[in-house]
CSV table of C-alpha atoms in Angstrom, one decimal:
chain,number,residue,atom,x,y,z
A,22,UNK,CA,83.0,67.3,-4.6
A,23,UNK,CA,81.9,65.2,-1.7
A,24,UNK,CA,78.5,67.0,-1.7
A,25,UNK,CA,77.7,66.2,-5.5
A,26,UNK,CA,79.5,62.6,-5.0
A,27,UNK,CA,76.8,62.1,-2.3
A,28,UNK,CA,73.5,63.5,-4.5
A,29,UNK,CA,74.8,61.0,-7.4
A,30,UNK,CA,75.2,58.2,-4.8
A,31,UNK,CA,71.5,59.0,-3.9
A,32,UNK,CA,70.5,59.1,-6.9
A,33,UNK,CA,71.2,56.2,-7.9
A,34,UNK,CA,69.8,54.2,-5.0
A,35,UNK,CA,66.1,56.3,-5.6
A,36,UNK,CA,66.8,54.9,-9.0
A,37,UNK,CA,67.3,51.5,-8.4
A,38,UNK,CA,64.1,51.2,-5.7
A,39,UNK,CA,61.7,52.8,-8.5
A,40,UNK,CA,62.8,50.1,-11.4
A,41,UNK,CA,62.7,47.5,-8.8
A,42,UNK,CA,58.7,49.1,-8.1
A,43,UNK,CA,57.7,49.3,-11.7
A,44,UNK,CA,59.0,45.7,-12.2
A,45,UNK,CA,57.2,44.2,-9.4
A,46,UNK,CA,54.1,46.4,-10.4
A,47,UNK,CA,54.0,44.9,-13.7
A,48,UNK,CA,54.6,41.1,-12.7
A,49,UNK,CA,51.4,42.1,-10.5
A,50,UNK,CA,49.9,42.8,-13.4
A,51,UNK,CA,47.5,45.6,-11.5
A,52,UNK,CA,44.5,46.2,-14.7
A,53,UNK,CA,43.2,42.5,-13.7
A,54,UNK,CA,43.8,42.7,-10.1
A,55,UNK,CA,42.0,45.8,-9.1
A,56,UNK,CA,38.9,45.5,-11.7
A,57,UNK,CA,36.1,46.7,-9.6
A,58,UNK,CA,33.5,44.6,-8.5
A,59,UNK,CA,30.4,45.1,-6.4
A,60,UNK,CA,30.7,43.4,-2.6
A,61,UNK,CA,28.0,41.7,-1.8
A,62,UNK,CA,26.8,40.7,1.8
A,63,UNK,CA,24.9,36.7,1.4
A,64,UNK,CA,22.8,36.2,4.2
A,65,UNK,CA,21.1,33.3,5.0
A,66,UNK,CA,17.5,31.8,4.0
A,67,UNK,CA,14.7,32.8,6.4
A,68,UNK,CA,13.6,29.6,8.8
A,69,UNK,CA,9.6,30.5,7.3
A,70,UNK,CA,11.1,29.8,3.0
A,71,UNK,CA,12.6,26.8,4.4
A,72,UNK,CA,8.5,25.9,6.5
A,73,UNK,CA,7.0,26.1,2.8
A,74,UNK,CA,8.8,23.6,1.0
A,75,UNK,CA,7.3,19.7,1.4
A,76,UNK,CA,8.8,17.4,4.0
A,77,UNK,CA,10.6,15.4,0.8
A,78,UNK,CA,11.6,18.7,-0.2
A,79,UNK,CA,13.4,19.4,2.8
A,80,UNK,CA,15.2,15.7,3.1
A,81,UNK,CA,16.3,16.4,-0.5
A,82,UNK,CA,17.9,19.6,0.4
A,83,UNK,CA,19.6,18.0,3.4
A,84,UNK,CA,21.2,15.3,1.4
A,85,UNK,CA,22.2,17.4,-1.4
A,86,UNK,CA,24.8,19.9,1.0
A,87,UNK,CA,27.9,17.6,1.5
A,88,UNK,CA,31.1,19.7,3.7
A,89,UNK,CA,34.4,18.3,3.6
A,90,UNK,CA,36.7,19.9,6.4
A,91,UNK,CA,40.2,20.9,6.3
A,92,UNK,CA,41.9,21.7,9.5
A,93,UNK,CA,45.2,23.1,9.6
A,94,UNK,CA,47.4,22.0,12.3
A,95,UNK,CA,51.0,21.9,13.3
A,96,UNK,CA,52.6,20.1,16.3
A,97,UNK,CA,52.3,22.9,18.7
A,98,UNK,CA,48.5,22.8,17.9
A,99,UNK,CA,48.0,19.2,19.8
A,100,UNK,CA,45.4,20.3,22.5
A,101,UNK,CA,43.7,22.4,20.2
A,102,UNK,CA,44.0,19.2,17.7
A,103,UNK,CA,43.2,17.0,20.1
A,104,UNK,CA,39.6,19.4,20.8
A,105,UNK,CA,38.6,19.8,17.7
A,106,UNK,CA,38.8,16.0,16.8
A,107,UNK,CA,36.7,15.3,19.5
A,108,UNK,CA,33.9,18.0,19.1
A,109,UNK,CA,32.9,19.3,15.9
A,110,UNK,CA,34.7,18.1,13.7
A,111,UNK,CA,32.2,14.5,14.0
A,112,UNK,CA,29.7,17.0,12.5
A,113,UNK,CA,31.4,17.5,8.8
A,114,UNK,CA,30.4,14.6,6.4
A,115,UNK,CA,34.4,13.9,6.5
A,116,UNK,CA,37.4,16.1,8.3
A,117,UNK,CA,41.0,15.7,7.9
A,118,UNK,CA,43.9,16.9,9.4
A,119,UNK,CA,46.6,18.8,7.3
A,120,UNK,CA,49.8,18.4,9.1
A,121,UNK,CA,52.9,20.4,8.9
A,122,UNK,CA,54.8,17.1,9.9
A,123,UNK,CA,54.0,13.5,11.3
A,124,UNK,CA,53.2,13.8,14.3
A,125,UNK,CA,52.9,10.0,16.5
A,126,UNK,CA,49.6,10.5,18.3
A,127,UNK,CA,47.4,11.5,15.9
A,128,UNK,CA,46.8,10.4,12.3
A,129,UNK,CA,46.7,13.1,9.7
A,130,UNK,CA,47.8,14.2,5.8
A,131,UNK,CA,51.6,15.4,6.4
A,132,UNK,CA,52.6,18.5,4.1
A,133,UNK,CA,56.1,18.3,5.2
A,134,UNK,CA,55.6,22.5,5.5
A,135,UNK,CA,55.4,24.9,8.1
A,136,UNK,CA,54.6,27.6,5.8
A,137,UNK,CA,50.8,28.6,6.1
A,138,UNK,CA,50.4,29.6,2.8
A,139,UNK,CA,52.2,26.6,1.3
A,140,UNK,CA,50.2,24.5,3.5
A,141,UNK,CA,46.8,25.9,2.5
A,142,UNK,CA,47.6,25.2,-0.8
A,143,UNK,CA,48.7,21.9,-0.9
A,144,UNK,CA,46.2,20.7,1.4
A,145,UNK,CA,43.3,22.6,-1.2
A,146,UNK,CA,45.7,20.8,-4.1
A,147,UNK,CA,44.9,17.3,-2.2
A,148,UNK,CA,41.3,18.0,-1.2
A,149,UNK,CA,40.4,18.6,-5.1
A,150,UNK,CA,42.0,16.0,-6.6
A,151,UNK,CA,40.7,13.3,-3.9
A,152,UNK,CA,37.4,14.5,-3.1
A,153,UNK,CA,36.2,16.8,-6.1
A,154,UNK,CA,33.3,14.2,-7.1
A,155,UNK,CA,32.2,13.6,-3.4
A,156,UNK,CA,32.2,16.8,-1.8
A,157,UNK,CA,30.5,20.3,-3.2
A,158,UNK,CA,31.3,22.8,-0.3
A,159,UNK,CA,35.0,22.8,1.9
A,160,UNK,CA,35.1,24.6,4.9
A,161,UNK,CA,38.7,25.7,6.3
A,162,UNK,CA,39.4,26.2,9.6
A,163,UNK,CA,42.0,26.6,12.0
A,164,UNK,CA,42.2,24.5,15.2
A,165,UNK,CA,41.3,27.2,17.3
A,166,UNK,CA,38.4,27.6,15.5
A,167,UNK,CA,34.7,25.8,16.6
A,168,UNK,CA,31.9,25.0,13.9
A,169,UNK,CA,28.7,24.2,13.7
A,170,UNK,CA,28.3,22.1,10.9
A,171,UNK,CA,24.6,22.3,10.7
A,172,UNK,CA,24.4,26.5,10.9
A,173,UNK,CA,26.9,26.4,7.8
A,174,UNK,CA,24.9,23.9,5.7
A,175,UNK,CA,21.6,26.0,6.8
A,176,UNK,CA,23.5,29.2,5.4
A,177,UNK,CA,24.0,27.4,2.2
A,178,UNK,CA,21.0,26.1,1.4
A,179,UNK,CA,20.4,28.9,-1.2
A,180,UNK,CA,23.6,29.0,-2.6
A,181,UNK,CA,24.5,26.8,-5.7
A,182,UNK,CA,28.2,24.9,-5.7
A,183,UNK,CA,28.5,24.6,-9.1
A,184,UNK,CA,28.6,28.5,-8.8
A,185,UNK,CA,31.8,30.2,-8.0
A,186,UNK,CA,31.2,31.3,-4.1
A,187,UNK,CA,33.9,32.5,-1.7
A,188,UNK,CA,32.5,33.1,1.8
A,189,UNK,CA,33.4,34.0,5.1
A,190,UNK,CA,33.8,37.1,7.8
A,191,UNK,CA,35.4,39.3,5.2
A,192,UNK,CA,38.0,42.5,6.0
A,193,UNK,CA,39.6,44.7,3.9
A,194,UNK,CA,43.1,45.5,3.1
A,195,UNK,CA,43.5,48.2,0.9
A,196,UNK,CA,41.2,47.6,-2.5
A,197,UNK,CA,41.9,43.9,-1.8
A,198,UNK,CA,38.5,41.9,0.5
A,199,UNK,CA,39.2,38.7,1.5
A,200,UNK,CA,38.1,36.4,4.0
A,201,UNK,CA,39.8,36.1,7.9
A,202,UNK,CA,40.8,32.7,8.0
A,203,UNK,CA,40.5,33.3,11.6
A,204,UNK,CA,36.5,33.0,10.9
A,205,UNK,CA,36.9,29.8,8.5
A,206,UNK,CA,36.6,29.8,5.0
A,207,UNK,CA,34.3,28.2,2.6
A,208,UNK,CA,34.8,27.5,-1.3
A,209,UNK,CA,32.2,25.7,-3.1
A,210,UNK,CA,33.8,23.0,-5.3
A,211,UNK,CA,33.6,25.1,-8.5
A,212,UNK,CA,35.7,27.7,-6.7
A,213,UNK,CA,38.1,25.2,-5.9
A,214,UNK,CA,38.1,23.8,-8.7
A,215,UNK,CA,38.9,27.1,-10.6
A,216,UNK,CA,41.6,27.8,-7.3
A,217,UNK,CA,43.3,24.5,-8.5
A,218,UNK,CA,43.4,25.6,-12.0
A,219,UNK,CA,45.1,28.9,-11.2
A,220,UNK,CA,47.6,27.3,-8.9
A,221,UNK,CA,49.3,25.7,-12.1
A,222,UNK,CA,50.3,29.5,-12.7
A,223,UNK,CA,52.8,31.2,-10.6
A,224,UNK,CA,52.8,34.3,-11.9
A,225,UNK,CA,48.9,34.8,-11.1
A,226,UNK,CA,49.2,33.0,-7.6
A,227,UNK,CA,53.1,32.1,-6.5
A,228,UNK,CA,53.8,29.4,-4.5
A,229,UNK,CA,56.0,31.8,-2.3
A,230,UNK,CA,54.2,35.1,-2.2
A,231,UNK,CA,55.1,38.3,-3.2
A,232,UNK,CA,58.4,39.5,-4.3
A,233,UNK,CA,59.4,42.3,-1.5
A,234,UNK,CA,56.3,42.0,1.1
A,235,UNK,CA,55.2,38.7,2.4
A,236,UNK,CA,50.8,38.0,2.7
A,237,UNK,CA,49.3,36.4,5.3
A,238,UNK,CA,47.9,33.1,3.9
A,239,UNK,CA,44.1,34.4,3.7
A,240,UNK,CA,45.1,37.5,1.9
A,241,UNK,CA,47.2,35.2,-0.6
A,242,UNK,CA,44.2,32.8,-1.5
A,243,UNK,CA,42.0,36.0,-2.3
A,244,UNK,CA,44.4,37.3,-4.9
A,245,UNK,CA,44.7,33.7,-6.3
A,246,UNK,CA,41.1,33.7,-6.4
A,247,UNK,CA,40.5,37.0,-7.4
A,248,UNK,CA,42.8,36.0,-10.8
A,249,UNK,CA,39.9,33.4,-11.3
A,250,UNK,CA,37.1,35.9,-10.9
A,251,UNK,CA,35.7,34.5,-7.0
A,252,UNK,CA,35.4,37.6,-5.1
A,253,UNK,CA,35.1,37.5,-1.0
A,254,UNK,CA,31.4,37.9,0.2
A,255,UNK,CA,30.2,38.4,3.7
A,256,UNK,CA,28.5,36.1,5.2
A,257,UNK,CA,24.9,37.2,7.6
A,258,UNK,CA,22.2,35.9,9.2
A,259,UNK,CA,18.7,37.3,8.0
A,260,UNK,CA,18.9,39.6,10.0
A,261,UNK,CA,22.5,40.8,8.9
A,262,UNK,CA,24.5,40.0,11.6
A,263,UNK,CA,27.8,38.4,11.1
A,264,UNK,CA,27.7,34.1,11.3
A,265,UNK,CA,31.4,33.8,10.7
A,266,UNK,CA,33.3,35.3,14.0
A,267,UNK,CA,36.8,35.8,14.6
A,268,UNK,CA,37.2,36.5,18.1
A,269,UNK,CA,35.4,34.1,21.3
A,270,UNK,CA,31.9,34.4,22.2
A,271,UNK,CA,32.9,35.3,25.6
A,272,UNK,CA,34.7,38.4,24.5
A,273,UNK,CA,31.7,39.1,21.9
A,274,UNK,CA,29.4,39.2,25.0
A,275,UNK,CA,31.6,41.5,26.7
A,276,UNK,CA,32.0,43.7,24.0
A,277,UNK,CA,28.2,43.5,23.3
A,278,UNK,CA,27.9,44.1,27.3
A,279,UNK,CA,30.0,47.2,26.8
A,280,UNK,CA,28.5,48.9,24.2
A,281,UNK,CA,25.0,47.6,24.4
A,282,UNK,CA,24.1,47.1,28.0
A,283,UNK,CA,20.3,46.8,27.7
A,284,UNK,CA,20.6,44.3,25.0
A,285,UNK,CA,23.5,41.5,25.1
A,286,UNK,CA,22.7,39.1,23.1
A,287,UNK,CA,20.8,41.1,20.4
A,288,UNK,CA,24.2,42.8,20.4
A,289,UNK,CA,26.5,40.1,20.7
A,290,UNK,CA,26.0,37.1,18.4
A,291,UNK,CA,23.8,36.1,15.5
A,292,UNK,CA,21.3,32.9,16.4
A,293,UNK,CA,22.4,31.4,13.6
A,294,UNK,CA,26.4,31.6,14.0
A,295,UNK,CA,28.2,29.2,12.4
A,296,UNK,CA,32.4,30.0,14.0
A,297,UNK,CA,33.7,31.3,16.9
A,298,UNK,CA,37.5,31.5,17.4
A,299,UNK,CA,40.4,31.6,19.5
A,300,UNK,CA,39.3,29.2,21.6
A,301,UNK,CA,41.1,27.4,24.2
A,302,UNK,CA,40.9,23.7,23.7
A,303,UNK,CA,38.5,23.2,27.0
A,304,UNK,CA,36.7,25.9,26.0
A,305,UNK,CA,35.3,24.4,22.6
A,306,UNK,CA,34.1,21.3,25.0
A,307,UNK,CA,31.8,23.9,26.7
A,308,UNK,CA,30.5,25.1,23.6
A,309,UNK,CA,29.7,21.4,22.5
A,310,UNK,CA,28.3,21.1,26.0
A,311,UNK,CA,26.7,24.4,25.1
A,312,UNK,CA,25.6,23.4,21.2
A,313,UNK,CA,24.5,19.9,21.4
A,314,UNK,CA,24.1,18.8,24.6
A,315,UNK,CA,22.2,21.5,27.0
A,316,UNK,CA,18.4,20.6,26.6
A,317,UNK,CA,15.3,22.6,28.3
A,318,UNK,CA,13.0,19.8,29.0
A,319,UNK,CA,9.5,21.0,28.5
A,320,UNK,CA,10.3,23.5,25.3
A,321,UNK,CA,9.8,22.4,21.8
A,322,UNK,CA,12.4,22.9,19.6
A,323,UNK,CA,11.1,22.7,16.0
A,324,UNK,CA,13.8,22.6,13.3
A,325,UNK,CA,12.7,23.8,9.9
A,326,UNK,CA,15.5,21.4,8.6
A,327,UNK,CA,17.3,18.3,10.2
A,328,UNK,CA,20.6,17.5,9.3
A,329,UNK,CA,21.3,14.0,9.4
A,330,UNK,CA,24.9,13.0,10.8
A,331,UNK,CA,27.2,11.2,8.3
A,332,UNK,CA,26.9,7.2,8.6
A,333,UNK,CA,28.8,5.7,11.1
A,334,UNK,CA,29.7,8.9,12.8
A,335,UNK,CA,29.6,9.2,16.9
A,336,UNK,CA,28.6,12.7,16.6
A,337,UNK,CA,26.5,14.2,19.5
């Protein structure tokens, strides 16, 4: 009696877990989700396509790529904070500071959320609604992330931001490609604006995450994205290599060092990257030492395209 008590006990628990399955599998709604679709990898425009076009041409193209930046922070983040606002973030035509709380020393947007997923999407909520009409790309970063500005705008001279585009150093987890927020992400301002449109329905893209399992905030915005038909692509140099990088150059070059002894940079970095990460807060001063300040006097640098700071900035 004890034996079949125990089998109907069971029972009933296997029971439970597979209607509680089937009901979160049709809340995910799984036919629109998983709809194949062809990944791409974008790579950036050749420095001789950029040569051929006229010298009005090129100051056009310069004036037309406009990057607003949105940089996550929370109080714990203050040297990192502090880095970042003075190094590269002078270089976006405007960056702000998304703040889990209000924090004395610096100014920034407070969220009054330490969630990272609720705080991505509020701070995407306020960058569309303020800036939608003055900004057509939006880079996302984290502050132990370094940019440079003028390698993503270079990278996006072919692409069109009234076109839905969703870049980045992209992974996979399971049929789902996203971008690693670790890398920086980059929506052009139709993607956002079709991100801010799907926000206004929970039960494509909930405020909370899933039911059972919790995402990580970059997986999240892909399947909110995904709902709105923007699709992760993987971002290259023309050469293929990776611009967006989630790990330090330093431990790139060791890898590369490792595995490619007889040629360390070929194997490390692309010329052209445009993130590293995980940086320590006086590390991304040597890289803007590194960037924008380390000159060989003698060698000619010639720029197929020049990039010209926003006004009144005190970039270097």
């Amino acid at each position: 009696m004890i034996s079949e008590s125990g089998s109907f006990v069971k029972g009933m628990m296997l029971g439970g877990i597979f209607c509680i399955l089937v009901s979160l599998l049709g809340h995910i709604k799984v036919g629109h989700i998983t709809k194949p679709h062809e990944h791409r990898h974008l790579q950036a425009p050749k420095k001789e396509d950029i040569l051929n076009l006229s010298k009005d041409e090129r100051l056009e193209l310069s004036r037309s790529i406009r990057v607003y930046c949105i940089i996550l922070v929370k109080p714990k983040d203050l040297g990192h904070w502090a880095a970042v606002r003075e190094t590269w973030s002078k270089h976006c035509d405007k960056a702000e500071f998304y703040s889990s709380e209000k924090v004395k020393v610096f100014d920034s947007i407070v969220l009054d959320t330490d969630d990272m997923w609720t705080m991505m999407r509020k701070a995407y909520t306020l960058a569309y609604e303020n800036y939608k009409d003055s900004y057509n790309w939006f880079f996302l970063a984290r502050p132990s992330t370094f940019a440079i500005i003028e390698n993503l705008k270079y990278f996006l001279l072919k692409q069109d931001s009234s076109e839905p585009f969703y870049t980045g150093r992209t992974e996979t987890s399971g049929d789902l490609q996203y971008v690693n927020v670790d890398g920086g992400i980059v929506l052009s301002v139709e993607s956002l604006r079709r991100l801010y449109k799907v926000f206004q329905e929970p039960d494509k893209c909930p405020e909370q995450g899933g039911m059972i399992w919790k995402l990580s905030e970059d997986k999240q915005l892909a399947v909110c994205l995904k709902y709105s038909g923007i699709h992760a692509e993987n971002a290259e140099d023309s050469e293929k290599k990776d611009v967006f990088n989630t790990k330090p150059v330093g431990s790139l070059i060791k890898e590369a060092m490792s595995s490619h002894p007889q040629e360390v940079v070929e194997g490390c970095c692309s010329d052209m990257a445009i993130t590293f990460s995980g940086l320590a807060p006086n590390h991304m001063h040597v890289m803007m030492y590194g960037v924008y300040r380390l000159r060989a006097y003698g060698h000619s640098f010639n720029d197929a395209l020049v990039f010209l700071p926003p006004p009144g900035s005190d970039n270097d």
